[in-house]
Coordinates of C-alpha atoms in Angstrom, one line a residue:
M1 CA 81.2 96.1 98.2
D2 CA 79.6 99.5 97.5
A3 CA 76.2 97.9 96.6
L4 CA 76.3 95.6 99.7
V5 CA 77.0 98.5 102.1
S6 CA 73.4 99.5 101.4
D7 CA 72.3 96.8 103.8
L8 CA 73.6 98.9 106.6
F9 CA 72.1 102.2 105.4
G10 CA 68.6 100.9 104.7
S11 CA 65.7 101.2 107.0
G12 CA 66.0 97.7 108.3
N13 CA 65.5 97.0 112.0
G14 CA 68.5 95.0 113.0
H15 CA 68.3 92.4 110.2
S16 CA 71.2 90.1 109.7
S17 CA 71.9 87.9 106.8
G18 CA 74.2 85.2 108.3
C19 CA 77.8 84.6 107.6
Q20 CA 77.9 83.5 103.9
G21 CA 81.4 82.2 103.7
V22 CA 83.0 84.7 106.1
S23 CA 85.3 83.1 108.6
S24 CA 83.9 82.9 112.1
V25 CA 84.9 85.0 115.1
V26 CA 88.7 85.1 115.6
K27 CA 89.5 83.4 118.9
P28 CA 92.4 85.4 120.2
G29 CA 95.5 83.3 120.9
N30 CA 99.1 84.1 121.7
G31 CA 99.6 85.9 118.4
F32 CA 103.0 84.2 117.8
G33 CA 101.5 81.1 116.1
V34 CA 103.4 78.9 118.6
A35 CA 102.7 75.2 118.6
P36 CA 101.1 74.4 122.0
K37 CA 102.6 72.0 124.5
K38 CA 100.4 68.9 124.9
S39 CA 100.7 69.0 128.7
S40 CA 99.8 72.7 129.1
T41 CA 96.2 73.9 129.1
K42 CA 97.3 77.6 129.1
S43 CA 98.5 77.7 125.5
K44 CA 95.7 75.7 123.9
K45 CA 94.2 78.8 122.4
G46 CA 93.9 79.0 118.6
K47 CA 96.6 80.5 116.4
T48 CA 95.5 83.9 115.1
R49 CA 97.9 86.2 113.6
F50 CA 100.1 83.8 111.6
S51 CA 97.8 80.8 111.2
R52 CA 98.2 80.8 107.3
S53 CA 102.0 80.7 107.6
F54 CA 102.1 78.1 110.3
K55 CA 104.0 75.0 109.2
P56 CA 103.5 72.1 111.5
S57 CA 106.4 70.0 110.0
N58 CA 108.8 68.7 112.6
N59 CA 106.7 70.4 115.3
T60 CA 108.4 73.7 114.6
P61 CA 106.4 76.9 114.8
Y62 CA 106.8 79.7 112.2
L63 CA 106.0 83.4 111.5
P64 CA 105.8 84.8 108.0
P65 CA 109.3 85.5 106.6
E66 CA 110.7 88.9 107.5
A67 CA 109.8 91.7 105.0
E68 CA 112.5 94.0 103.7
E69 CA 110.2 97.0 104.1
G70 CA 107.9 97.9 107.1
N71 CA 108.7 98.4 110.8
I72 CA 108.9 94.7 111.9
E73 CA 112.4 93.2 112.4
Y74 CA 113.3 89.6 113.3
K75 CA 116.5 89.0 115.4
L76 CA 117.6 85.5 116.5
K77 CA 119.9 86.9 119.2
L78 CA 121.9 90.0 120.0
V79 CA 124.6 88.8 122.4
N80 CA 127.8 90.8 122.7
P81 CA 127.9 92.3 119.2
T82 CA 131.2 93.7 117.9
Q83 CA 131.5 97.5 117.5
Y84 CA 131.1 97.2 113.7
R85 CA 128.0 94.9 114.1
F86 CA 126.6 97.3 116.7
E87 CA 126.8 100.3 114.3
H88 CA 125.2 98.2 111.6
L89 CA 122.3 97.2 114.0
A90 CA 121.8 100.9 115.0
T91 CA 121.5 101.9 111.3
Q92 CA 119.0 99.1 110.8
M93 CA 117.0 100.2 113.8
K94 CA 116.9 103.8 112.4
W95 CA 115.5 102.4 109.1
R96 CA 112.8 100.4 110.9
L97 CA 111.8 103.4 113.0
Q98 CA 111.7 105.5 109.9
E99 CA 109.4 103.0 108.2
G100 CA 107.1 103.0 111.1
R101 CA 107.2 106.8 111.5
G102 CA 108.9 106.5 114.9
E103 CA 107.8 103.0 116.0
A104 CA 109.2 99.6 115.3
V105 CA 108.5 96.1 116.6
Y106 CA 111.4 93.6 117.2
Q107 CA 110.8 89.9 117.4
I108 CA 113.7 88.4 119.4
G109 CA 114.5 84.7 119.1
V110 CA 113.1 84.5 115.6
E111 CA 115.1 83.7 112.4
D112 CA 114.8 85.7 109.2
N113 CA 112.7 83.0 107.6
G114 CA 110.2 83.2 110.5
M115 CA 111.1 80.1 112.4
L116 CA 110.6 80.6 116.2
V117 CA 113.8 79.2 117.6
G118 CA 113.7 80.9 121.0
L119 CA 116.5 81.8 123.4
S120 CA 117.6 80.6 126.8
E121 CA 117.0 82.9 129.8
E122 CA 120.6 84.2 129.8
D123 CA 120.7 84.9 126.0
M124 CA 117.3 86.6 126.1
R125 CA 118.5 88.9 129.0
A126 CA 121.7 89.8 127.0
S127 CA 119.8 90.4 123.8
L128 CA 117.3 92.7 125.5
K129 CA 120.3 94.6 127.1
T130 CA 121.9 95.1 123.7
L131 CA 118.5 96.2 122.3
H132 CA 118.3 98.8 125.1
R133 CA 121.8 100.1 124.2
L134 CA 120.8 100.3 120.5
A135 CA 117.6 102.2 121.4
E136 CA 119.6 104.7 123.5
K137 CA 122.0 105.3 120.7
V138 CA 119.2 106.2 118.2
G139 CA 117.2 108.2 120.8
A140 CA 114.4 105.7 121.5
D141 CA 113.0 103.6 124.4
I142 CA 112.0 99.9 124.5
T143 CA 109.0 98.2 126.0
V144 CA 108.6 94.4 126.1
L145 CA 105.1 93.8 124.9
R146 CA 105.1 90.0 125.7
E147 CA 107.3 87.0 126.2
R148 CA 106.4 83.4 125.2
E149 CA 107.9 80.0 125.8
V150 CA 108.6 77.9 122.7
D151 CA 108.9 74.3 123.5
Y152 CA 109.4 71.8 120.7
D153 CA 111.5 68.6 121.0
S154 CA 113.6 70.2 123.8
D155 CA 113.9 69.9 127.5
V156 CA 115.3 73.4 128.1
P157 CA 112.7 76.1 127.9
H158 CA 113.3 78.7 125.1
K159 CA 111.7 82.1 125.0
I160 CA 110.8 84.5 122.3
A161 CA 110.0 88.2 123.0
E162 CA 108.1 90.9 121.2
V163 CA 109.5 94.4 121.8
L164 CA 108.2 97.8 120.9
I165 CA 110.8 100.5 120.1
R166 CA 109.6 104.1 120.1
K167 CA 111.5 107.3 119.5
V168 CA 111.7 109.9 122.2
P169 CA 110.0 113.0 120.9
D170 CA 112.1 115.9 119.6
D171 CA 110.8 119.2 118.3
Q172 CA 107.1 118.2 118.0
Q173 CA 107.9 115.2 115.8
F174 CA 105.5 112.9 117.6
L175 CA 103.4 110.3 115.8
D176 CA 99.9 111.6 115.5
L177 CA 96.9 109.4 114.8
R178 CA 93.3 110.6 114.5
V179 CA 90.4 108.4 115.8
A180 CA 86.8 109.3 114.9
V181 CA 84.4 108.3 117.7
L182 CA 81.0 107.0 116.4
G183 CA 78.0 105.4 117.9
N184 CA 74.3 105.9 118.7
V185 CA 73.1 108.7 121.0
D186 CA 73.5 107.9 124.8
S187 CA 76.0 105.0 124.1
G188 CA 78.7 106.7 126.3
K189 CA 81.1 108.2 123.6
S190 CA 81.9 111.5 125.4
T191 CA 82.0 109.8 128.8
L192 CA 84.6 107.2 127.5
L193 CA 86.7 110.0 126.0
G194 CA 86.5 112.0 129.3
V195 CA 87.7 109.0 131.2
L196 CA 90.6 108.2 128.8
T197 CA 91.8 111.8 128.5
Q198 CA 91.2 113.1 132.1
G199 CA 92.4 109.9 133.8
E200 CA 89.4 109.8 136.2
L201 CA 86.5 107.4 136.2
D202 CA 83.0 108.5 135.7
N203 CA 80.5 108.7 138.6
G204 CA 77.7 107.0 136.6
R205 CA 75.9 110.3 135.9
G206 CA 78.2 111.8 133.2
R207 CA 80.6 113.8 135.2
A208 CA 83.6 112.7 133.0
R209 CA 82.1 114.2 129.8
L210 CA 81.5 117.7 131.1
N211 CA 85.0 119.0 130.0
L212 CA 84.3 117.8 126.4
F213 CA 81.2 119.8 125.7
R214 CA 81.5 123.1 123.8
H215 CA 78.0 124.5 124.3
L216 CA 75.6 125.1 127.2
H217 CA 72.8 123.1 125.5
E218 CA 75.2 120.1 125.3
I219 CA 75.8 120.2 129.1
Q220 CA 72.0 120.6 129.7
T221 CA 70.9 117.7 127.4
G222 CA 74.1 115.5 127.7
R223 CA 74.1 115.2 123.9
T224 CA 77.0 116.2 121.6
S225 CA 75.9 118.4 118.7
S226 CA 79.3 119.7 117.6
I227 CA 82.7 118.2 116.7
S228 CA 85.2 118.4 119.6
F229 CA 88.7 117.2 119.9
E230 CA 90.5 115.5 122.8
I231 CA 94.1 114.3 123.0
L232 CA 95.6 111.3 124.6
G233 CA 99.4 110.9 124.7
F234 CA 101.8 107.9 125.1
N235 CA 105.4 108.5 126.0
S236 CA 108.3 106.5 124.5
K237 CA 107.9 103.8 127.2
G238 CA 104.2 103.3 126.3
E239 CA 102.9 105.0 129.5
V240 CA 99.7 107.1 129.3
V241 CA 100.2 110.9 129.3
N242 CA 96.9 112.8 129.9
Y243 CA 95.4 115.6 131.9
S244 CA 95.7 113.7 135.2
E245 CA 99.5 114.5 135.3
S246 CA 99.9 117.3 132.8
R247 CA 97.9 120.4 133.3
T248 CA 98.0 121.7 129.7
A249 CA 97.9 120.3 126.2
E250 CA 101.4 121.8 125.7
E251 CA 102.8 119.6 128.5
I252 CA 101.2 116.5 127.0
C253 CA 102.7 117.3 123.6
E254 CA 106.1 117.8 125.1
S255 CA 106.3 114.5 126.9
A256 CA 104.4 112.3 124.3
S257 CA 106.0 110.3 121.5
K258 CA 102.6 109.2 120.2
M259 CA 99.5 111.4 120.2
I260 CA 96.0 110.1 119.7
T261 CA 93.5 112.8 118.7
F262 CA 89.9 111.7 119.3
I263 CA 87.3 113.4 117.1
D264 CA 84.1 113.2 119.2
L265 CA 81.2 113.1 116.8
A266 CA 77.4 113.5 117.4
G267 CA 75.3 110.3 117.8
H268 CA 71.8 111.8 117.4
H269 CA 70.3 111.5 113.9
K270 CA 69.4 115.2 114.0
Y271 CA 73.2 116.0 113.8
L272 CA 74.0 113.4 111.1
K273 CA 75.4 116.1 108.7
T274 CA 77.9 117.1 111.4
T275 CA 79.0 113.5 111.9
I276 CA 79.5 113.0 108.1
F277 CA 81.4 116.2 107.9
G278 CA 83.7 115.0 110.7
L279 CA 84.3 111.7 108.9
T280 CA 85.0 113.2 105.4
S281 CA 86.8 116.4 106.4
Y282 CA 89.1 115.4 109.2
C283 CA 90.5 112.2 107.4
P284 CA 90.5 110.0 110.5
D285 CA 93.0 107.1 110.5
F286 CA 90.6 104.8 112.5
A287 CA 87.0 104.9 113.7
M288 CA 85.9 103.7 117.2
L289 CA 82.3 102.6 117.2
V290 CA 80.9 102.8 120.7
V291 CA 77.9 100.6 121.5
S292 CA 76.0 100.5 124.8
A293 CA 75.8 97.0 126.3
N294 CA 72.2 97.5 127.5
T295 CA 70.7 98.8 124.2
G296 CA 72.9 96.9 121.7
V297 CA 72.9 97.7 118.0
A298 CA 70.2 100.5 118.0
G299 CA 69.5 103.9 116.4
T300 CA 72.3 105.3 114.3
T301 CA 74.8 102.5 115.1
R302 CA 74.2 100.6 111.9
E303 CA 74.3 103.8 109.9
H304 CA 77.6 105.0 111.4
L305 CA 79.1 101.6 110.7
G306 CA 78.0 101.9 107.1
L307 CA 79.5 105.4 106.8
A308 CA 82.9 104.3 108.1
M309 CA 82.9 101.3 105.7
A310 CA 81.8 103.5 102.8
L311 CA 84.7 105.8 103.4
K312 CA 87.0 102.8 104.0
V313 CA 88.0 103.9 107.5
P314 CA 89.2 100.8 109.6
I315 CA 86.9 100.4 112.5
F316 CA 87.1 98.8 116.0
I317 CA 84.2 98.5 118.5
V318 CA 83.9 99.3 122.2
I319 CA 80.9 98.0 124.2
T320 CA 80.4 100.3 127.2
K321 CA 78.2 100.3 130.3
V322 CA 78.9 96.6 131.1
D323 CA 78.5 97.6 134.8
L324 CA 74.8 98.1 134.2
C325 CA 74.2 94.7 132.7
T326 CA 74.4 91.0 133.5
R327 CA 77.1 89.0 131.8
A328 CA 74.3 87.4 129.6
T329 CA 73.2 90.8 128.3
V330 CA 76.8 91.7 127.4
E331 CA 77.2 88.4 125.6
R332 CA 74.0 88.9 123.7
T333 CA 75.2 92.4 122.6
V334 CA 78.5 90.9 121.4
R335 CA 76.7 88.1 119.4
Q336 CA 74.4 90.8 117.9
L337 CA 77.4 92.8 116.8
E338 CA 79.1 89.6 115.4
R339 CA 76.0 88.9 113.3
V340 CA 76.0 92.5 111.9
L341 CA 79.8 92.4 111.2
K342 CA 79.5 89.0 109.3
Q343 CA 76.8 90.2 107.0
P344 CA 77.7 90.1 103.3
G345 CA 77.7 93.9 103.3
C346 CA 80.4 94.0 106.0
N347 CA 82.4 90.8 105.6
K348 CA 84.3 91.6 108.8
V349 CA 85.9 89.1 111.1
P350 CA 85.1 90.0 114.8
M351 CA 87.8 89.5 117.4
V352 CA 86.7 89.7 121.1
V353 CA 89.6 91.1 123.2
S354 CA 89.6 89.6 126.8
N355 CA 93.3 90.0 127.9
T356 CA 96.5 92.0 127.3
D357 CA 97.8 89.3 124.9
D358 CA 94.6 89.6 122.8
A359 CA 95.0 93.4 122.7
V360 CA 98.6 93.2 121.3
T361 CA 97.5 90.6 118.7
A362 CA 94.4 92.6 117.8
A363 CA 96.5 95.8 117.2
Q364 CA 98.9 94.1 114.9
Q365 CA 96.3 92.2 113.0
F366 CA 94.0 95.2 112.7
A367 CA 96.8 97.1 110.9
Q368 CA 97.6 94.2 108.6
S369 CA 94.1 93.1 107.6
P370 CA 91.2 95.6 107.2
S371 CA 88.6 92.8 107.7
I372 CA 89.7 92.2 111.4
T373 CA 87.4 94.1 113.8
P374 CA 88.5 94.0 117.5
I375 CA 85.7 94.2 120.1
F376 CA 86.3 95.5 123.6
T377 CA 83.8 95.3 126.5
L378 CA 84.5 97.9 129.3
S379 CA 83.0 100.2 131.8
S380 CA 83.7 103.9 132.2
V381 CA 82.4 103.8 135.8
T382 CA 84.3 100.8 137.3
G383 CA 87.2 101.0 134.8
E384 CA 86.8 97.3 133.9
S385 CA 89.0 96.3 130.8
L386 CA 89.9 100.0 130.2
D387 CA 93.6 99.1 130.3
L388 CA 93.1 96.7 127.4
L389 CA 91.8 99.6 125.2
K390 CA 94.8 101.7 126.2
V391 CA 97.2 98.9 125.3
F392 CA 95.5 98.5 121.9
I393 CA 95.6 102.3 121.2
N394 CA 99.3 102.5 122.3
I395 CA 100.5 99.7 120.0
I396 CA 98.3 100.4 116.9
P397 CA 100.6 101.5 114.1
P398 CA 100.0 104.2 111.5
L399 CA 98.4 103.1 108.2
S400 CA 100.7 105.1 105.9
N401 CA 104.4 104.4 105.8
S402 CA 107.2 106.9 105.6
K403 CA 107.5 106.6 101.8
E404 CA 103.9 107.7 101.2
Q405 CA 104.4 110.5 103.7
E406 CA 107.5 111.7 101.9
E407 CA 105.7 111.7 98.5
L408 CA 102.9 113.8 99.9
M409 CA 105.3 116.3 101.5
Q410 CA 107.1 116.8 98.2
Q411 CA 103.9 118.0 96.5
L412 CA 102.6 121.6 96.5
T413 CA 101.0 122.9 99.7
E414 CA 97.2 122.3 100.1
F415 CA 95.5 123.0 103.4
Q416 CA 91.7 122.2 103.8
V417 CA 89.8 124.8 105.9
D418 CA 87.4 123.1 108.3
E419 CA 86.9 125.7 111.1
I420 CA 87.1 129.5 111.2
Y421 CA 87.6 131.5 114.4
S422 CA 88.2 135.1 115.5
V423 CA 90.6 135.2 118.4
P424 CA 91.2 138.5 120.4
E425 CA 94.6 140.0 119.9
V426 CA 95.4 137.3 117.3
G427 CA 92.9 137.9 114.5
T428 CA 91.4 135.4 112.1
V429 CA 92.3 131.7 112.8
V430 CA 91.5 128.8 110.5
G431 CA 91.6 125.1 111.6
G432 CA 92.0 122.1 109.3
T433 CA 94.2 119.5 107.8
L434 CA 97.3 119.8 105.6
Y435 CA 96.5 117.5 102.7
S436 CA 99.9 117.8 101.0
G437 CA 103.2 119.7 101.0
I438 CA 104.8 121.5 104.0
C439 CA 103.6 124.7 105.6
R440 CA 105.8 127.1 107.6
E441 CA 105.3 130.4 109.5
G442 CA 105.5 133.3 107.0
D443 CA 104.5 131.3 103.9
N444 CA 102.5 133.1 101.3
L445 CA 99.4 131.1 100.1
V446 CA 96.2 131.8 98.3
V447 CA 92.7 130.9 99.7
G448 CA 89.5 130.2 97.8
P449 CA 87.4 129.7 95.9
T450 CA 85.1 132.7 96.5
D451 CA 81.5 132.8 95.2
S452 CA 82.9 134.1 91.9
G453 CA 85.6 131.4 91.8
R454 CA 88.6 133.6 92.7
F455 CA 91.4 133.2 95.2
H456 CA 92.8 135.8 97.7
K457 CA 96.4 136.1 98.8
L458 CA 97.4 135.7 102.5
T459 CA 100.4 135.1 104.8
I460 CA 100.6 132.5 107.5
G461 CA 101.3 134.0 110.9
S462 CA 101.7 131.4 113.6
I463 CA 100.9 127.6 113.6
Q464 CA 99.5 125.5 116.5
R465 CA 99.1 121.8 116.7
N466 CA 97.2 120.2 119.6
R467 CA 97.1 123.7 121.3
S468 CA 100.8 124.1 121.3
A469 CA 103.1 126.2 119.1
C470 CA 104.6 124.5 116.0
R471 CA 107.0 125.9 113.4
V472 CA 106.6 123.4 110.5
L473 CA 103.4 121.6 109.5
R474 CA 103.8 118.4 107.4
A475 CA 101.3 116.6 105.1
G476 CA 98.6 114.7 107.0
Q477 CA 98.8 116.8 110.1
A478 CA 95.9 118.8 111.5
A479 CA 96.6 122.3 112.9
T480 CA 95.2 125.9 113.4
L481 CA 96.8 128.7 111.4
A482 CA 96.7 132.4 112.4
L483 CA 96.1 134.7 109.5
G484 CA 96.4 138.1 111.3
D485 CA 94.1 140.8 110.1
F486 CA 92.7 138.8 107.1
D487 CA 89.0 139.5 106.6
R488 CA 87.1 136.6 108.2
T489 CA 84.0 137.3 106.0
L490 CA 86.0 136.2 102.9
L491 CA 86.4 132.7 104.4
R492 CA 84.0 129.7 104.7
K493 CA 84.2 126.0 105.5
G494 CA 85.2 124.0 102.4
M495 CA 87.8 126.4 101.1
V496 CA 91.4 125.4 100.5
M497 CA 94.6 127.3 101.0
V498 CA 97.1 126.4 98.3
S499 CA 100.5 127.3 97.0
P500 CA 100.3 130.2 94.4
E501 CA 102.1 127.9 91.9
M502 CA 99.2 125.4 92.0
D503 CA 96.6 125.8 89.3
P504 CA 93.5 124.6 91.3
T505 CA 90.5 123.2 89.3
I506 CA 87.4 125.1 90.3
C507 CA 84.1 123.8 89.1
W508 CA 80.3 124.4 89.3
M509 CA 79.6 120.9 87.8
F510 CA 81.2 117.5 88.1
E511 CA 80.4 113.9 87.1
A512 CA 80.5 111.1 89.7
E513 CA 80.0 107.3 89.5
I514 CA 77.6 106.6 92.3
V515 CA 75.7 103.8 94.0
L516 CA 72.3 104.6 95.4
L517 CA 72.3 103.0 98.8
F518 CA 68.8 103.8 99.9
H519 CA 66.0 105.8 98.4
A520 CA 62.3 105.7 99.1
K521 CA 61.2 106.3 95.4
T522 CA 63.3 107.0 92.4
F523 CA 66.4 109.2 91.9
H524 CA 66.2 111.3 88.7
K525 CA 67.2 114.5 87.0
G526 CA 66.2 117.6 89.0
F527 CA 66.6 115.9 92.4
Q528 CA 68.5 117.9 95.0
V529 CA 71.0 116.3 97.4
T530 CA 73.6 117.5 99.9
V531 CA 77.0 116.3 98.8
H532 CA 80.0 115.7 101.0
I533 CA 83.4 115.6 99.3
G534 CA 86.3 115.9 101.8
N535 CA 85.7 119.2 103.5
V536 CA 83.2 120.4 100.9
R537 CA 79.5 120.2 102.0
Q538 CA 76.9 121.8 99.7
T539 CA 73.5 121.2 98.1
T540 CA 73.6 120.1 94.5
T541 CA 71.1 119.5 91.7
V542 CA 71.2 116.3 89.6
E543 CA 71.6 117.7 86.0
A544 CA 71.7 114.3 84.3
V545 CA 71.7 110.6 84.9
Y546 CA 73.7 109.0 82.0
G547 CA 72.3 106.0 80.3
K548 CA 69.2 105.8 82.6
E549 CA 66.0 107.8 83.2
E550 CA 66.0 107.1 86.9
L551 CA 67.8 105.2 89.6
R552 CA 66.4 102.8 92.2
T553 CA 68.0 101.5 95.5
G554 CA 71.2 99.5 94.8
E555 CA 71.6 100.7 91.2
K556 CA 74.8 102.2 89.8
A557 CA 75.2 105.1 87.3
V558 CA 77.3 108.1 86.3
V559 CA 75.5 111.3 87.4
L560 CA 76.2 115.0 86.6
F561 CA 75.9 117.2 89.7
K562 CA 75.8 121.0 89.8
F563 CA 76.5 123.1 92.9
M564 CA 73.7 125.5 93.8
K565 CA 75.5 128.2 95.9
H566 CA 79.2 128.6 94.8
P567 CA 81.9 126.7 92.9
E568 CA 84.2 124.4 94.8
Y569 CA 87.8 123.0 94.5
L570 CA 87.6 119.3 93.7
K571 CA 89.9 116.5 92.6
E572 CA 89.2 113.5 90.3
G573 CA 88.9 110.3 92.3
A574 CA 87.7 112.0 95.5
K575 CA 85.1 110.0 97.5
V576 CA 81.5 111.4 97.2
L577 CA 78.9 110.9 99.9
F578 CA 75.4 112.4 99.4
R579 CA 72.2 112.4 101.4
Q580 CA 68.8 114.0 101.4
G581 CA 66.3 112.8 104.0
V582 CA 66.3 109.0 103.8
T583 CA 68.2 109.1 100.5
K584 CA 71.8 108.1 100.7
G585 CA 74.5 107.2 98.2
I586 CA 78.3 106.9 97.8
G587 CA 80.7 107.1 94.8
H588 CA 83.7 108.9 93.5
V589 CA 84.4 111.9 91.2
T590 CA 85.1 110.8 87.7
K591 CA 85.2 114.1 85.7
L592 CA 85.4 117.8 86.5
Q593 CA 84.0 120.6 84.4
P594 CA 86.2 123.6 85.3
I595 CA 84.8 127.1 85.3
A596 CA 86.4 127.9 81.9
Q597 CA 84.1 125.2 80.4
Y598 CA 81.0 126.3 82.2
Q599 CA 79.9 129.8 83.0
P600 CA 76.7 130.2 85.0
S601 CA 74.1 132.6 83.6
Q602 CA 73.8 136.1 85.0
R603 CA 70.8 135.3 87.1
E604 CA 72.6 132.3 88.7
D605 CA 75.6 134.5 89.4
V606 CA 73.4 137.0 91.2
E607 CA 71.8 134.2 93.3
A608 CA 75.3 132.9 94.2

């Protein structure tokens, strides 16, 4: 895959290489894999989500068999359970919610083997009532996502229902997902975020984006040059919680069970380093690629898509400004995107979302299969299809399960420093992501490495998540930490704050297995590139290319890099992304040379 991603990074002008064995566009269906009735035209859409597991024998529709793990539960019916059975069901619901980190999906009217039996109207009502009681007991709310009729060899209509269970928030334990917003300059990224988070439509001249900008020149030019964060909440019933009802971020956090943090990145090529830093450092769960309907795949769109794929971030696409174009122009842009997504370098399966049913199916498929790429067409001015995007974002589940989260939390504390501020009456504040462990107010950590490779002791003052106070920070969460009167000049982006018991590996030099995605000439010893590894961004020199004299576009090799300015904290296996002008490449760290093994000369030390 790495070599093929180079198609997206090259200087090609919208070339597309056809499908080459990739399945064609997913036609969204009802998502249940239900066998359609012959007389009905409404349910003649193709089966999407469960087409592989569909067994047409005896005209009986199927889902895949129920999995022991995960947050999806099948229930045939829940009519008048005994007290013992009720307690058992409540325990089971707690388990499913834990697996989905506060969210679970129940399929009612479905047997454990996946057969869609369906229930009568009366039984379905009673089952949903029981489910509501169960949810109340475990401190959750239920939302019926959709209901479908299953009609096979029967005169009486039977229904199946898909229900979302979501925990009511307690003590800031909301589900937090980060979405990076990518796309070419002037594609409408900031405007779309303004409309989603402020709850008011745009006036067609960019009014909705004004609150997102951080600098005067951004307001004057209308172009984002820095990384800004916006939050969108969903309560336990799946309703949107944003600034239209809540005045402050604290109020949003208090009433939201699920929080979406949008990372608004720059679209202009001039600010590419900022965009790459946002993608590598903030560890987004998903990426939203915004494409303007009237310009199509232009400028940095292809490059941003390639970046997200290189970093293995699942991506969905939003086509904006449909109010400015004819239907034919929008369809042309969709077809252009489909061609790009089906290229051998992408191997994605586009799925155009046109109704609520499609949005629910897309959210579930998107989490299960990384190749599915939902495509939304909407307008920030008229609000057309904006609700479909909200439904999708509301249902989309987290990628990591509770077990992975627990394992990360049991490791030693490691916090990556991405932003540094000086706040009056508070002192030095750092922003970033907790990579592993747990961080509490009053914890003693060490921060570094400095230019000489040393670490300084510090104490955590207060913690804030999404602009509201927080006592405990868990692995994978982003926050700002107050460090009191700690000297700001000792800090820089790319540092880490770690537990004193950890023995961090600090190095000037490291080896990485790389693929050269695009280079105008040849890549050889002595060449200088800017390397991005997590929150580390620094210029390096190529010290050696093992086994080859030089590298050309598309070639693979193990390369020894040396940092030019100061040593960094790295880990083996970390993803590497490097660039210099038109030169671009990706890879991963294979070997570190700790400071003990390599001491820079005196002159280098002075320069550092």
